[in-house]
Amino acid sequence: MNYIKLSIYTLLFAVLLVSCKQHEDARRPISQASGSFMKKSVDRNKKLIADEEKVIKKIIKSNPKVKYYATRKGYWLSYEERNFTETQTPRKGDIAYFNLEIKDIKGNIIYSEADLGPQTYRVDKQEIMMGLRDGIKLMRKNETATFLFPSHIAYGYHGDNKKIGPNESLICTVTLRNFVPDPSAPKAAVPATQTPTGQTAAPTTPGQTPKPVAAKPAPVKPATQIKKDTINP
């Protein structure tokens, strides 16, 4: 009797093992197909980016009088108006005010400045085209720059669902009119009264008004003669 039970159990175990093996083999082609699809998708995207960059570089080469700058983000820009008197550029949280014109890669206007109107953007805290998000931070007040954006940092494979189609490179001209700090950002507290560095306030008794401490004049050092061949910073 025990021999019969053992035979039955052995047979059931063998059937179960074969069934699991067949099920595992049946699923294997799906994962292989999935991996193949991902590889084809990556290769297709690489080719798309390479083709778009080839067109953009051709535009740059055809305009030798225009100085274009390549960026680490994978786009190019040229400055039409520069402002060398300013040193600051927009930072995170600043509110930027700018005008924008968008063209296709052939130079046809998609959205004019009049179409879009004045733009307001809270830097790095608001949704905006990826390329513009980075490009605006390279500009100073009252500068105008033209950006050449491949589609992957513009509106990507879906476009803007209006006039900009899928996988479309763009030419964007931006005039940064102004930018200001975020007015809602907390400001550092300034003490009501301050004592000059290196001095101690005179002690007071209750009911008395503290007397101001007169600042001692700093000793005047004799001016050193500057050599003619020395350049001061």
JSON list of C-alpha atoms in Angstrom, two decimals:
[
{"chain": "A", "resi": 1, "resn": "MET", "atom": "CA", "xyz": [0.00, 0.00, 0.00]},
{"chain": "A", "resi": 2, "resn": "ASN", "atom": "CA", "xyz": [2.78, 2.40, 0.93]},
{"chain": "A", "resi": 3, "resn": "TYR", "atom": "CA", "xyz": [4.49, 1.56, -2.36]},
{"chain": "A", "resi": 4, "resn": "ILE", "atom": "CA", "xyz": [1.35, 2.54, -4.30]},
{"chain": "A", "resi": 5, "resn": "LYS", "atom": "CA", "xyz": [1.04, 5.86, -2.42]},
{"chain": "A", "resi": 6, "resn": "LEU", "atom": "CA", "xyz": [4.69, 6.64, -3.03]},
{"chain": "A", "resi": 7, "resn": "SER", "atom": "CA", "xyz": [4.26, 5.92, -6.75]},
{"chain": "A", "resi": 8, "resn": "ILE", "atom": "CA", "xyz": [1.22, 8.21, -6.95]},
{"chain": "A", "resi": 9, "resn": "TYR", "atom": "CA", "xyz": [3.03, 11.04, -5.15]},
{"chain": "A", "resi": 10, "resn": "THR", "atom": "CA", "xyz": [6.06, 10.63, -7.40]},
{"chain": "A", "resi": 11, "resn": "LEU", "atom": "CA", "xyz": [3.87, 10.75, -10.50]},
{"chain": "A", "resi": 12, "resn": "LEU", "atom": "CA", "xyz": [2.02, 13.86, -9.29]},
{"chain": "A", "resi": 13, "resn": "PHE", "atom": "CA", "xyz": [5.31, 15.62, -8.50]},
{"chain": "A", "resi": 14, "resn": "ALA", "atom": "CA", "xyz": [6.67, 14.80, -11.98]},
{"chain": "A", "resi": 15, "resn": "VAL", "atom": "CA", "xyz": [3.50, 16.13, -13.67]},
{"chain": "A", "resi": 16, "resn": "LEU", "atom": "CA", "xyz": [3.67, 19.33, -11.59]},
{"chain": "A", "resi": 17, "resn": "LEU", "atom": "CA", "xyz": [7.35, 19.84, -12.43]},
{"chain": "A", "resi": 18, "resn": "VAL", "atom": "CA", "xyz": [6.77, 19.40, -16.17]},
{"chain": "A", "resi": 19, "resn": "SER", "atom": "CA", "xyz": [3.79, 21.78, -16.05]},
{"chain": "A", "resi": 20, "resn": "CYS", "atom": "CA", "xyz": [5.85, 24.51, -14.33]},
{"chain": "A", "resi": 21, "resn": "LYS", "atom": "CA", "xyz": [8.68, 24.06, -16.83]},
{"chain": "A", "resi": 22, "resn": "GLN", "atom": "CA", "xyz": [6.31, 24.40, -19.79]},
{"chain": "A", "resi": 23, "resn": "HIS", "atom": "CA", "xyz": [4.68, 27.49, -18.26]},
{"chain": "A", "resi": 24, "resn": "GLU", "atom": "CA", "xyz": [8.09, 29.09, -17.71]},
{"chain": "A", "resi": 25, "resn": "ASP", "atom": "CA", "xyz": [9.16, 28.31, -21.29]},
{"chain": "A", "resi": 26, "resn": "ALA", "atom": "CA", "xyz": [5.92, 29.75, -22.62]},
{"chain": "A", "resi": 27, "resn": "ARG", "atom": "CA", "xyz": [6.57, 33.10, -20.93]},
{"chain": "A", "resi": 28, "resn": "ARG", "atom": "CA", "xyz": [10.17, 33.40, -22.02]},
{"chain": "A", "resi": 29, "resn": "PRO", "atom": "CA", "xyz": [9.52, 34.75, -25.55]},
{"chain": "A", "resi": 30, "resn": "ILE", "atom": "CA", "xyz": [7.41, 37.61, -24.08]},
{"chain": "A", "resi": 31, "resn": "SER", "atom": "CA", "xyz": [10.32, 38.97, -22.03]},
{"chain": "A", "resi": 32, "resn": "GLN", "atom": "CA", "xyz": [12.64, 38.53, -24.96]},
{"chain": "A", "resi": 33, "resn": "ALA", "atom": "CA", "xyz": [10.20, 40.41, -27.20]},
{"chain": "A", "resi": 34, "resn": "SER", "atom": "CA", "xyz": [9.91, 43.16, -24.58]},
{"chain": "A", "resi": 35, "resn": "GLY", "atom": "CA", "xyz": [13.69, 43.57, -24.40]},
{"chain": "A", "resi": 36, "resn": "SER", "atom": "CA", "xyz": [13.91, 43.68, -28.19]},
{"chain": "A", "resi": 37, "resn": "PHE", "atom": "CA", "xyz": [11.20, 46.37, -28.33]},
{"chain": "A", "resi": 38, "resn": "MET", "atom": "CA", "xyz": [13.04, 48.54, -25.78]},
{"chain": "A", "resi": 39, "resn": "LYS", "atom": "CA", "xyz": [16.30, 48.26, -27.71]},
{"chain": "A", "resi": 40, "resn": "LYS", "atom": "CA", "xyz": [14.58, 49.24, -30.98]},
{"chain": "A", "resi": 41, "resn": "SER", "atom": "CA", "xyz": [12.93, 52.19, -29.21]},
{"chain": "A", "resi": 42, "resn": "VAL", "atom": "CA", "xyz": [16.26, 53.43, -27.82]},
{"chain": "A", "resi": 43, "resn": "ASP", "atom": "CA", "xyz": [17.96, 53.05, -31.20]},
{"chain": "A", "resi": 44, "resn": "ARG", "atom": "CA", "xyz": [15.11, 54.92, -32.90]},
{"chain": "A", "resi": 45, "resn": "ASN", "atom": "CA", "xyz": [15.37, 57.82, -30.41]},
{"chain": "A", "resi": 46, "resn": "LYS", "atom": "CA", "xyz": [19.14, 58.03, -30.89]},
{"chain": "A", "resi": 47, "resn": "LYS", "atom": "CA", "xyz": [18.72, 58.20, -34.65]},
{"chain": "A", "resi": 48, "resn": "LEU", "atom": "CA", "xyz": [16.02, 60.86, -34.30]},
{"chain": "A", "resi": 49, "resn": "ILE", "atom": "CA", "xyz": [18.25, 63.06, -32.11]},
{"chain": "A", "resi": 50, "resn": "ALA", "atom": "CA", "xyz": [21.21, 62.57, -34.46]},
{"chain": "A", "resi": 51, "resn": "ASP", "atom": "CA", "xyz": [19.10, 63.56, -37.48]},
{"chain": "A", "resi": 52, "resn": "GLU", "atom": "CA", "xyz": [17.77, 66.68, -35.74]},
{"chain": "A", "resi": 53, "resn": "GLU", "atom": "CA", "xyz": [21.24, 67.74, -34.63]},
{"chain": "A", "resi": 54, "resn": "LYS", "atom": "CA", "xyz": [22.51, 67.26, -38.19]},
{"chain": "A", "resi": 55, "resn": "VAL", "atom": "CA", "xyz": [19.85, 69.72, -39.46]},
{"chain": "A", "resi": 56, "resn": "ILE", "atom": "CA", "xyz": [20.64, 72.23, -36.71]},
{"chain": "A", "resi": 57, "resn": "LYS", "atom": "CA", "xyz": [24.39, 72.08, -37.39]},
{"chain": "A", "resi": 58, "resn": "LYS", "atom": "CA", "xyz": [23.67, 72.65, -41.05]},
{"chain": "A", "resi": 59, "resn": "ILE", "atom": "CA", "xyz": [21.76, 75.84, -40.14]},
{"chain": "A", "resi": 60, "resn": "ILE", "atom": "CA", "xyz": [24.68, 77.01, -37.98]},
{"chain": "A", "resi": 61, "resn": "LYS", "atom": "CA", "xyz": [27.17, 76.30, -40.74]},
{"chain": "A", "resi": 62, "resn": "SER", "atom": "CA", "xyz": [25.08, 78.25, -43.25]},
{"chain": "A", "resi": 63, "resn": "ASN", "atom": "CA", "xyz": [25.25, 81.36, -41.02]},
{"chain": "A", "resi": 64, "resn": "PRO", "atom": "CA", "xyz": [29.00, 81.86, -40.43]},
{"chain": "A", "resi": 65, "resn": "LYS", "atom": "CA", "xyz": [28.51, 85.49, -39.36]},
{"chain": "A", "resi": 66, "resn": "VAL", "atom": "CA", "xyz": [26.34, 84.43, -36.41]},
{"chain": "A", "resi": 67, "resn": "LYS", "atom": "CA", "xyz": [28.16, 83.16, -33.30]},
{"chain": "A", "resi": 68, "resn": "TYR", "atom": "CA", "xyz": [26.37, 80.13, -31.86]},
{"chain": "A", "resi": 69, "resn": "TYR", "atom": "CA", "xyz": [27.19, 78.62, -28.48]},
{"chain": "A", "resi": 70, "resn": "ALA", "atom": "CA", "xyz": [26.69, 74.91, -27.78]},
{"chain": "A", "resi": 71, "resn": "THR", "atom": "CA", "xyz": [25.36, 74.05, -24.32]},
{"chain": "A", "resi": 72, "resn": "ARG", "atom": "CA", "xyz": [25.71, 70.98, -22.15]},
{"chain": "A", "resi": 73, "resn": "LYS", "atom": "CA", "xyz": [21.95, 70.44, -22.33]},
{"chain": "A", "resi": 74, "resn": "GLY", "atom": "CA", "xyz": [22.15, 69.72, -26.07]},
{"chain": "A", "resi": 75, "resn": "TYR", "atom": "CA", "xyz": [20.90, 72.95, -27.62]},
{"chain": "A", "resi": 76, "resn": "TRP", "atom": "CA", "xyz": [22.53, 76.01, -29.24]},
{"chain": "A", "resi": 77, "resn": "LEU", "atom": "CA", "xyz": [22.02, 79.75, -28.81]},
{"chain": "A", "resi": 78, "resn": "SER", "atom": "CA", "xyz": [23.15, 83.04, -30.31]},
{"chain": "A", "resi": 79, "resn": "TYR", "atom": "CA", "xyz": [22.81, 86.50, -28.75]},
{"chain": "A", "resi": 80, "resn": "GLU", "atom": "CA", "xyz": [21.18, 89.19, -30.86]},
{"chain": "A", "resi": 81, "resn": "GLU", "atom": "CA", "xyz": [21.36, 91.86, -28.15]},
{"chain": "A", "resi": 82, "resn": "ARG", "atom": "CA", "xyz": [23.90, 91.75, -25.30]},
{"chain": "A", "resi": 83, "resn": "ASN", "atom": "CA", "xyz": [23.95, 93.63, -22.00]},
{"chain": "A", "resi": 84, "resn": "PHE", "atom": "CA", "xyz": [27.46, 93.73, -20.58]},
{"chain": "A", "resi": 85, "resn": "THR", "atom": "CA", "xyz": [26.59, 96.29, -17.89]},
{"chain": "A", "resi": 86, "resn": "GLU", "atom": "CA", "xyz": [24.60, 93.68, -15.96]},
{"chain": "A", "resi": 87, "resn": "THR", "atom": "CA", "xyz": [26.21, 90.72, -14.23]},
{"chain": "A", "resi": 88, "resn": "GLN", "atom": "CA", "xyz": [23.24, 88.92, -12.68]},
{"chain": "A", "resi": 89, "resn": "THR", "atom": "CA", "xyz": [21.20, 86.19, -14.37]},
{"chain": "A", "resi": 90, "resn": "PRO", "atom": "CA", "xyz": [17.88, 84.72, -13.16]},
{"chain": "A", "resi": 91, "resn": "ARG", "atom": "CA", "xyz": [18.05, 82.30, -10.26]},
{"chain": "A", "resi": 92, "resn": "LYS", "atom": "CA", "xyz": [15.59, 79.82, -8.78]},
{"chain": "A", "resi": 93, "resn": "GLY", "atom": "CA", "xyz": [12.50, 81.57, -7.47]},
{"chain": "A", "resi": 94, "resn": "ASP", "atom": "CA", "xyz": [13.03, 84.81, -9.42]},
{"chain": "A", "resi": 95, "resn": "ILE", "atom": "CA", "xyz": [10.15, 86.08, -11.52]},
{"chain": "A", "resi": 96, "resn": "ALA", "atom": "CA", "xyz": [11.21, 86.57, -15.14]},
{"chain": "A", "resi": 97, "resn": "TYR", "atom": "CA", "xyz": [9.38, 88.78, -17.63]},
{"chain": "A", "resi": 98, "resn": "PHE", "atom": "CA", "xyz": [10.10, 88.04, -21.27]},
{"chain": "A", "resi": 99, "resn": "ASN", "atom": "CA", "xyz": [8.80, 88.03, -24.84]},
{"chain": "A", "resi": 100, "resn": "LEU", "atom": "CA", "xyz": [8.86, 84.88, -26.95]},
{"chain": "A", "resi": 101, "resn": "GLU", "atom": "CA", "xyz": [8.60, 83.96, -30.63]},
{"chain": "A", "resi": 102, "resn": "ILE", "atom": "CA", "xyz": [8.56, 80.33, -31.79]},
{"chain": "A", "resi": 103, "resn": "LYS", "atom": "CA", "xyz": [9.44, 79.14, -35.31]},
{"chain": "A", "resi": 104, "resn": "ASP", "atom": "CA", "xyz": [9.85, 75.74, -36.88]},
{"chain": "A", "resi": 105, "resn": "ILE", "atom": "CA", "xyz": [13.33, 74.63, -37.89]},
{"chain": "A", "resi": 106, "resn": "LYS", "atom": "CA", "xyz": [12.80, 76.07, -41.39]},
{"chain": "A", "resi": 107, "resn": "GLY", "atom": "CA", "xyz": [12.15, 79.54, -39.99]},
{"chain": "A", "resi": 108, "resn": "ASN", "atom": "CA", "xyz": [8.36, 79.62, -40.38]},
{"chain": "A", "resi": 109, "resn": "ILE", "atom": "CA", "xyz": [6.59, 81.40, -37.51]},
{"chain": "A", "resi": 110, "resn": "ILE", "atom": "CA", "xyz": [4.42, 79.10, -35.40]},
{"chain": "A", "resi": 111, "resn": "TYR", "atom": "CA", "xyz": [3.67, 81.56, -32.58]},
{"chain": "A", "resi": 112, "resn": "SER", "atom": "CA", "xyz": [4.57, 85.26, -32.87]},
{"chain": "A", "resi": 113, "resn": "GLU", "atom": "CA", "xyz": [5.21, 87.57, -29.90]},
{"chain": "A", "resi": 114, "resn": "ALA", "atom": "CA", "xyz": [1.76, 89.05, -30.49]},
{"chain": "A", "resi": 115, "resn": "ASP", "atom": "CA", "xyz": [0.19, 85.57, -30.39]},
{"chain": "A", "resi": 116, "resn": "LEU", "atom": "CA", "xyz": [1.83, 84.66, -27.09]},
{"chain": "A", "resi": 117, "resn": "GLY", "atom": "CA", "xyz": [1.82, 88.06, -25.40]},
{"chain": "A", "resi": 118, "resn": "PRO", "atom": "CA", "xyz": [4.12, 89.06, -22.50]},
{"chain": "A", "resi": 119, "resn": "GLN", "atom": "CA", "xyz": [5.37, 86.01, -20.61]},
{"chain": "A", "resi": 120, "resn": "THR", "atom": "CA", "xyz": [5.81, 85.69, -16.84]},
{"chain": "A", "resi": 121, "resn": "TYR", "atom": "CA", "xyz": [7.76, 82.77, -15.44]},
{"chain": "A", "resi": 122, "resn": "ARG", "atom": "CA", "xyz": [8.76, 81.78, -11.90]},
{"chain": "A", "resi": 123, "resn": "VAL", "atom": "CA", "xyz": [12.24, 80.34, -12.49]},
{"chain": "A", "resi": 124, "resn": "ASP", "atom": "CA", "xyz": [12.53, 76.59, -11.81]},
{"chain": "A", "resi": 125, "resn": "LYS", "atom": "CA", "xyz": [9.18, 76.63, -9.98]},
{"chain": "A", "resi": 126, "resn": "GLN", "atom": "CA", "xyz": [6.80, 76.57, -12.93]},
{"chain": "A", "resi": 127, "resn": "GLU", "atom": "CA", "xyz": [6.13, 74.21, -15.84]},
{"chain": "A", "resi": 128, "resn": "ILE", "atom": "CA", "xyz": [7.72, 75.46, -19.06]},
{"chain": "A", "resi": 129, "resn": "MET", "atom": "CA", "xyz": [9.48, 74.03, -22.11]},
{"chain": "A", "resi": 130, "resn": "MET", "atom": "CA", "xyz": [12.62, 72.26, -20.89]},
{"chain": "A", "resi": 131, "resn": "GLY", "atom": "CA", "xyz": [14.94, 74.19, -23.20]},
{"chain": "A", "resi": 132, "resn": "LEU", "atom": "CA", "xyz": [13.55, 77.59, -22.13]},
{"chain": "A", "resi": 133, "resn": "ARG", "atom": "CA", "xyz": [13.75, 76.55, -18.48]},
{"chain": "A", "resi": 134, "resn": "ASP", "atom": "CA", "xyz": [17.51, 76.28, -18.85]},
{"chain": "A", "resi": 135, "resn": "GLY", "atom": "CA", "xyz": [18.09, 78.96, -21.50]},
{"chain": "A", "resi": 136, "resn": "ILE", "atom": "CA", "xyz": [16.50, 81.85, -19.59]},
{"chain": "A", "resi": 137, "resn": "LYS", "atom": "CA", "xyz": [19.03, 81.34, -16.79]},
{"chain": "A", "resi": 138, "resn": "LEU", "atom": "CA", "xyz": [21.84, 82.16, -19.27]},
{"chain": "A", "resi": 139, "resn": "MET", "atom": "CA", "xyz": [20.46, 85.62, -20.03]},
{"chain": "A", "resi": 140, "resn": "ARG", "atom": "CA", "xyz": [20.80, 89.09, -18.48]},
{"chain": "A", "resi": 141, "resn": "LYS", "atom": "CA", "xyz": [18.21, 91.85, -18.42]},
{"chain": "A", "resi": 142, "resn": "ASN", "atom": "CA", "xyz": [17.36, 93.40, -21.79]},
{"chain": "A", "resi": 143, "resn": "GLU", "atom": "CA", "xyz": [19.15, 90.69, -23.75]},
{"chain": "A", "resi": 144, "resn": "THR", "atom": "CA", "xyz": [17.72, 88.94, -26.81]},
{"chain": "A", "resi": 145, "resn": "ALA", "atom": "CA", "xyz": [18.82, 85.41, -27.69]},
{"chain": "A", "resi": 146, "resn": "THR", "atom": "CA", "xyz": [17.81, 82.88, -30.32]},
{"chain": "A", "resi": 147, "resn": "PHE", "atom": "CA", "xyz": [17.77, 79.21, -29.26]},
{"chain": "A", "resi": 148, "resn": "LEU", "atom": "CA", "xyz": [17.90, 76.14, -31.49]},
{"chain": "A", "resi": 149, "resn": "PHE", "atom": "CA", "xyz": [16.10, 73.36, -29.59]},
{"chain": "A", "resi": 150, "resn": "PRO", "atom": "CA", "xyz": [15.99, 69.69, -30.68]},
{"chain": "A", "resi": 151, "resn": "SER", "atom": "CA", "xyz": [12.57, 68.15, -30.03]},
{"chain": "A", "resi": 152, "resn": "HIS", "atom": "CA", "xyz": [13.64, 66.17, -26.95]},
{"chain": "A", "resi": 153, "resn": "ILE", "atom": "CA", "xyz": [14.12, 69.41, -24.98]},
{"chain": "A", "resi": 154, "resn": "ALA", "atom": "CA", "xyz": [11.23, 71.21, -26.70]},
{"chain": "A", "resi": 155, "resn": "TYR", "atom": "CA", "xyz": [7.80, 69.52, -26.77]},
{"chain": "A", "resi": 156, "resn": "GLY", "atom": "CA", "xyz": [9.00, 65.96, -27.43]},
{"chain": "A", "resi": 157, "resn": "TYR", "atom": "CA", "xyz": [7.08, 63.23, -29.17]},
{"chain": "A", "resi": 158, "resn": "HIS", "atom": "CA", "xyz": [3.62, 64.67, -28.33]},
{"chain": "A", "resi": 159, "resn": "GLY", "atom": "CA", "xyz": [4.05, 68.31, -29.43]},
{"chain": "A", "resi": 160, "resn": "ASP", "atom": "CA", "xyz": [1.92, 70.97, -27.76]},
{"chain": "A", "resi": 161, "resn": "ASN", "atom": "CA", "xyz": [-1.34, 69.44, -29.05]},
{"chain": "A", "resi": 162, "resn": "LYS", "atom": "CA", "xyz": [-1.97, 72.65, -31.02]},
{"chain": "A", "resi": 163, "resn": "LYS", "atom": "CA", "xyz": [0.38, 74.00, -33.69]},
{"chain": "A", "resi": 164, "resn": "ILE", "atom": "CA", "xyz": [3.61, 72.21, -32.72]},
{"chain": "A", "resi": 165, "resn": "GLY", "atom": "CA", "xyz": [3.76, 68.68, -34.05]},
{"chain": "A", "resi": 166, "resn": "PRO", "atom": "CA", "xyz": [5.49, 65.59, -32.57]},
{"chain": "A", "resi": 167, "resn": "ASN", "atom": "CA", "xyz": [9.30, 65.39, -32.65]},
{"chain": "A", "resi": 168, "resn": "GLU", "atom": "CA", "xyz": [9.62, 68.95, -33.96]},
{"chain": "A", "resi": 169, "resn": "SER", "atom": "CA", "xyz": [12.82, 71.00, -33.52]},
{"chain": "A", "resi": 170, "resn": "LEU", "atom": "CA", "xyz": [12.18, 74.66, -32.75]},
{"chain": "A", "resi": 171, "resn": "ILE", "atom": "CA", "xyz": [13.79, 78.09, -33.12]},
{"chain": "A", "resi": 172, "resn": "CYS", "atom": "CA", "xyz": [12.86, 80.27, -30.15]},
{"chain": "A", "resi": 173, "resn": "THR", "atom": "CA", "xyz": [13.74, 83.96, -29.84]},
{"chain": "A", "resi": 174, "resn": "VAL", "atom": "CA", "xyz": [13.59, 85.32, -26.29]},
{"chain": "A", "resi": 175, "resn": "THR", "atom": "CA", "xyz": [13.89, 88.90, -25.03]},
{"chain": "A", "resi": 176, "resn": "LEU", "atom": "CA", "xyz": [14.39, 88.96, -21.27]},
{"chain": "A", "resi": 177, "resn": "ARG", "atom": "CA", "xyz": [12.90, 92.32, -20.28]},
{"chain": "A", "resi": 178, "resn": "ASN", "atom": "CA", "xyz": [13.40, 92.01, -16.54]},
{"chain": "A", "resi": 179, "resn": "PHE", "atom": "CA", "xyz": [13.55, 89.65, -13.58]},
{"chain": "A", "resi": 180, "resn": "VAL", "atom": "CA", "xyz": [12.99, 90.33, -9.89]},
{"chain": "A", "resi": 181, "resn": "PRO", "atom": "CA", "xyz": [13.35, 88.31, -6.67]},
{"chain": "A", "resi": 182, "resn": "ASP", "atom": "CA", "xyz": [10.33, 86.39, -5.48]},
{"chain": "A", "resi": 183, "resn": "PRO", "atom": "CA", "xyz": [8.34, 88.91, -3.37]},
{"chain": "A", "resi": 184, "resn": "SER", "atom": "CA", "xyz": [6.84, 86.10, -1.28]},
{"chain": "A", "resi": 185, "resn": "ALA", "atom": "CA", "xyz": [10.26, 84.74, -0.27]},
{"chain": "A", "resi": 186, "resn": "PRO", "atom": "CA", "xyz": [11.08, 85.22, 3.45]},
{"chain": "A", "resi": 187, "resn": "LYS", "atom": "CA", "xyz": [13.49, 88.08, 4.08]},
{"chain": "A", "resi": 188, "resn": "ALA", "atom": "CA", "xyz": [16.26, 88.05, 6.67]},
{"chain": "A", "resi": 189, "resn": "ALA", "atom": "CA", "xyz": [15.28, 89.88, 9.87]},
{"chain": "A", "resi": 190, "resn": "VAL", "atom": "CA", "xyz": [17.21, 93.10, 10.56]},
{"chain": "A", "resi": 191, "resn": "PRO", "atom": "CA", "xyz": [17.82, 93.89, 14.28]},
{"chain": "A", "resi": 192, "resn": "ALA", "atom": "CA", "xyz": [16.14, 97.11, 15.50]},
{"chain": "A", "resi": 193, "resn": "THR", "atom": "CA", "xyz": [19.37, 98.42, 17.06]},
{"chain": "A", "resi": 194, "resn": "GLN", "atom": "CA", "xyz": [22.91, 97.41, 16.30]},
{"chain": "A", "resi": 195, "resn": "THR", "atom": "CA", "xyz": [26.12, 98.07, 18.14]},
{"chain": "A", "resi": 196, "resn": "PRO", "atom": "CA", "xyz": [29.17, 98.86, 15.98]},
{"chain": "A", "resi": 197, "resn": "THR", "atom": "CA", "xyz": [31.65, 96.02, 15.77]},
{"chain": "A", "resi": 198, "resn": "GLY", "atom": "CA", "xyz": [34.19, 96.02, 18.56]},
{"chain": "A", "resi": 199, "resn": "GLN", "atom": "CA", "xyz": [32.12, 98.26, 20.91]},
{"chain": "A", "resi": 200, "resn": "THR", "atom": "CA", "xyz": [30.01, 97.46, 23.96]},
{"chain": "A", "resi": 201, "resn": "ALA", "atom": "CA", "xyz": [26.78, 99.26, 24.75]},
{"chain": "A", "resi": 202, "resn": "ALA", "atom": "CA", "xyz": [26.81, 101.31, 27.92]},
{"chain": "A", "resi": 203, "resn": "PRO", "atom": "CA", "xyz": [24.97, 99.62, 30.82]},
{"chain": "A", "resi": 204, "resn": "THR", "atom": "CA", "xyz": [21.64, 101.14, 31.80]},
{"chain": "A", "resi": 205, "resn": "THR", "atom": "CA", "xyz": [19.45, 101.09, 34.88]},
{"chain": "A", "resi": 206, "resn": "PRO", "atom": "CA", "xyz": [15.72, 100.46, 34.77]},
{"chain": "A", "resi": 207, "resn": "GLY", "atom": "CA", "xyz": [13.79, 103.50, 33.58]},
{"chain": "A", "resi": 208, "resn": "GLN", "atom": "CA", "xyz": [16.77, 105.10, 31.84]},
{"chain": "A", "resi": 209, "resn": "THR", "atom": "CA", "xyz": [17.26, 105.54, 28.11]},
{"chain": "A", "resi": 210, "resn": "PRO", "atom": "CA", "xyz": [20.46, 103.94, 26.85]},
{"chain": "A", "resi": 211, "resn": "LYS", "atom": "CA", "xyz": [23.03, 106.49, 25.75]},
{"chain": "A", "resi": 212, "resn": "PRO", "atom": "CA", "xyz": [24.49, 106.17, 22.31]},
{"chain": "A", "resi": 213, "resn": "VAL", "atom": "CA", "xyz": [28.11, 105.14, 22.18]},
{"chain": "A", "resi": 214, "resn": "ALA", "atom": "CA", "xyz": [30.23, 107.37, 20.03]},
{"chain": "A", "resi": 215, "resn": "ALA", "atom": "CA", "xyz": [32.26, 105.49, 17.47]},
{"chain": "A", "resi": 216, "resn": "LYS", "atom": "CA", "xyz": [35.98, 106.04, 17.72]},
{"chain": "A", "resi": 217, "resn": "PRO", "atom": "CA", "xyz": [37.56, 107.27, 14.52]},
{"chain": "A", "resi": 218, "resn": "ALA", "atom": "CA", "xyz": [39.73, 104.67, 12.84]},
{"chain": "A", "resi": 219, "resn": "PRO", "atom": "CA", "xyz": [43.43, 105.56, 12.71]},
{"chain": "A", "resi": 220, "resn": "VAL", "atom": "CA", "xyz": [44.42, 106.93, 9.35]},
{"chain": "A", "resi": 221, "resn": "LYS", "atom": "CA", "xyz": [47.27, 105.05, 7.72]},
{"chain": "A", "resi": 222, "resn": "PRO", "atom": "CA", "xyz": [49.64, 106.90, 5.45]},
{"chain": "A", "resi": 223, "resn": "ALA", "atom": "CA", "xyz": [48.88, 106.29, 1.78]},
{"chain": "A", "resi": 224, "resn": "THR", "atom": "CA", "xyz": [51.31, 103.93, 0.10]},
{"chain": "A", "resi": 225, "resn": "GLN", "atom": "CA", "xyz": [52.72, 104.96, -3.20]},
{"chain": "A", "resi": 226, "resn": "ILE", "atom": "CA", "xyz": [51.52, 102.79, -6.09]},
{"chain": "A", "resi": 227, "resn": "LYS", "atom": "CA", "xyz": [54.07, 101.62, -8.57]},
{"chain": "A", "resi": 228, "resn": "LYS", "atom": "CA", "xyz": [53.34, 102.62, -12.14]},
{"chain": "A", "resi": 229, "resn": "ASP", "atom": "CA", "xyz": [53.62, 99.06, -13.44]},
{"chain": "A", "resi": 230, "resn": "THR", "atom": "CA", "xyz": [51.12, 97.65, -10.95]},
{"chain": "A", "resi": 231, "resn": "ILE", "atom": "CA", "xyz": [47.54, 96.99, -12.03]},
{"chain": "A", "resi": 232, "resn": "ASN", "atom": "CA", "xyz": [44.91, 97.36, -9.32]},
{"chain": "A", "resi": 233, "resn": "PRO", "atom": "CA", "xyz": [41.88, 95.03, -9.43]}
]
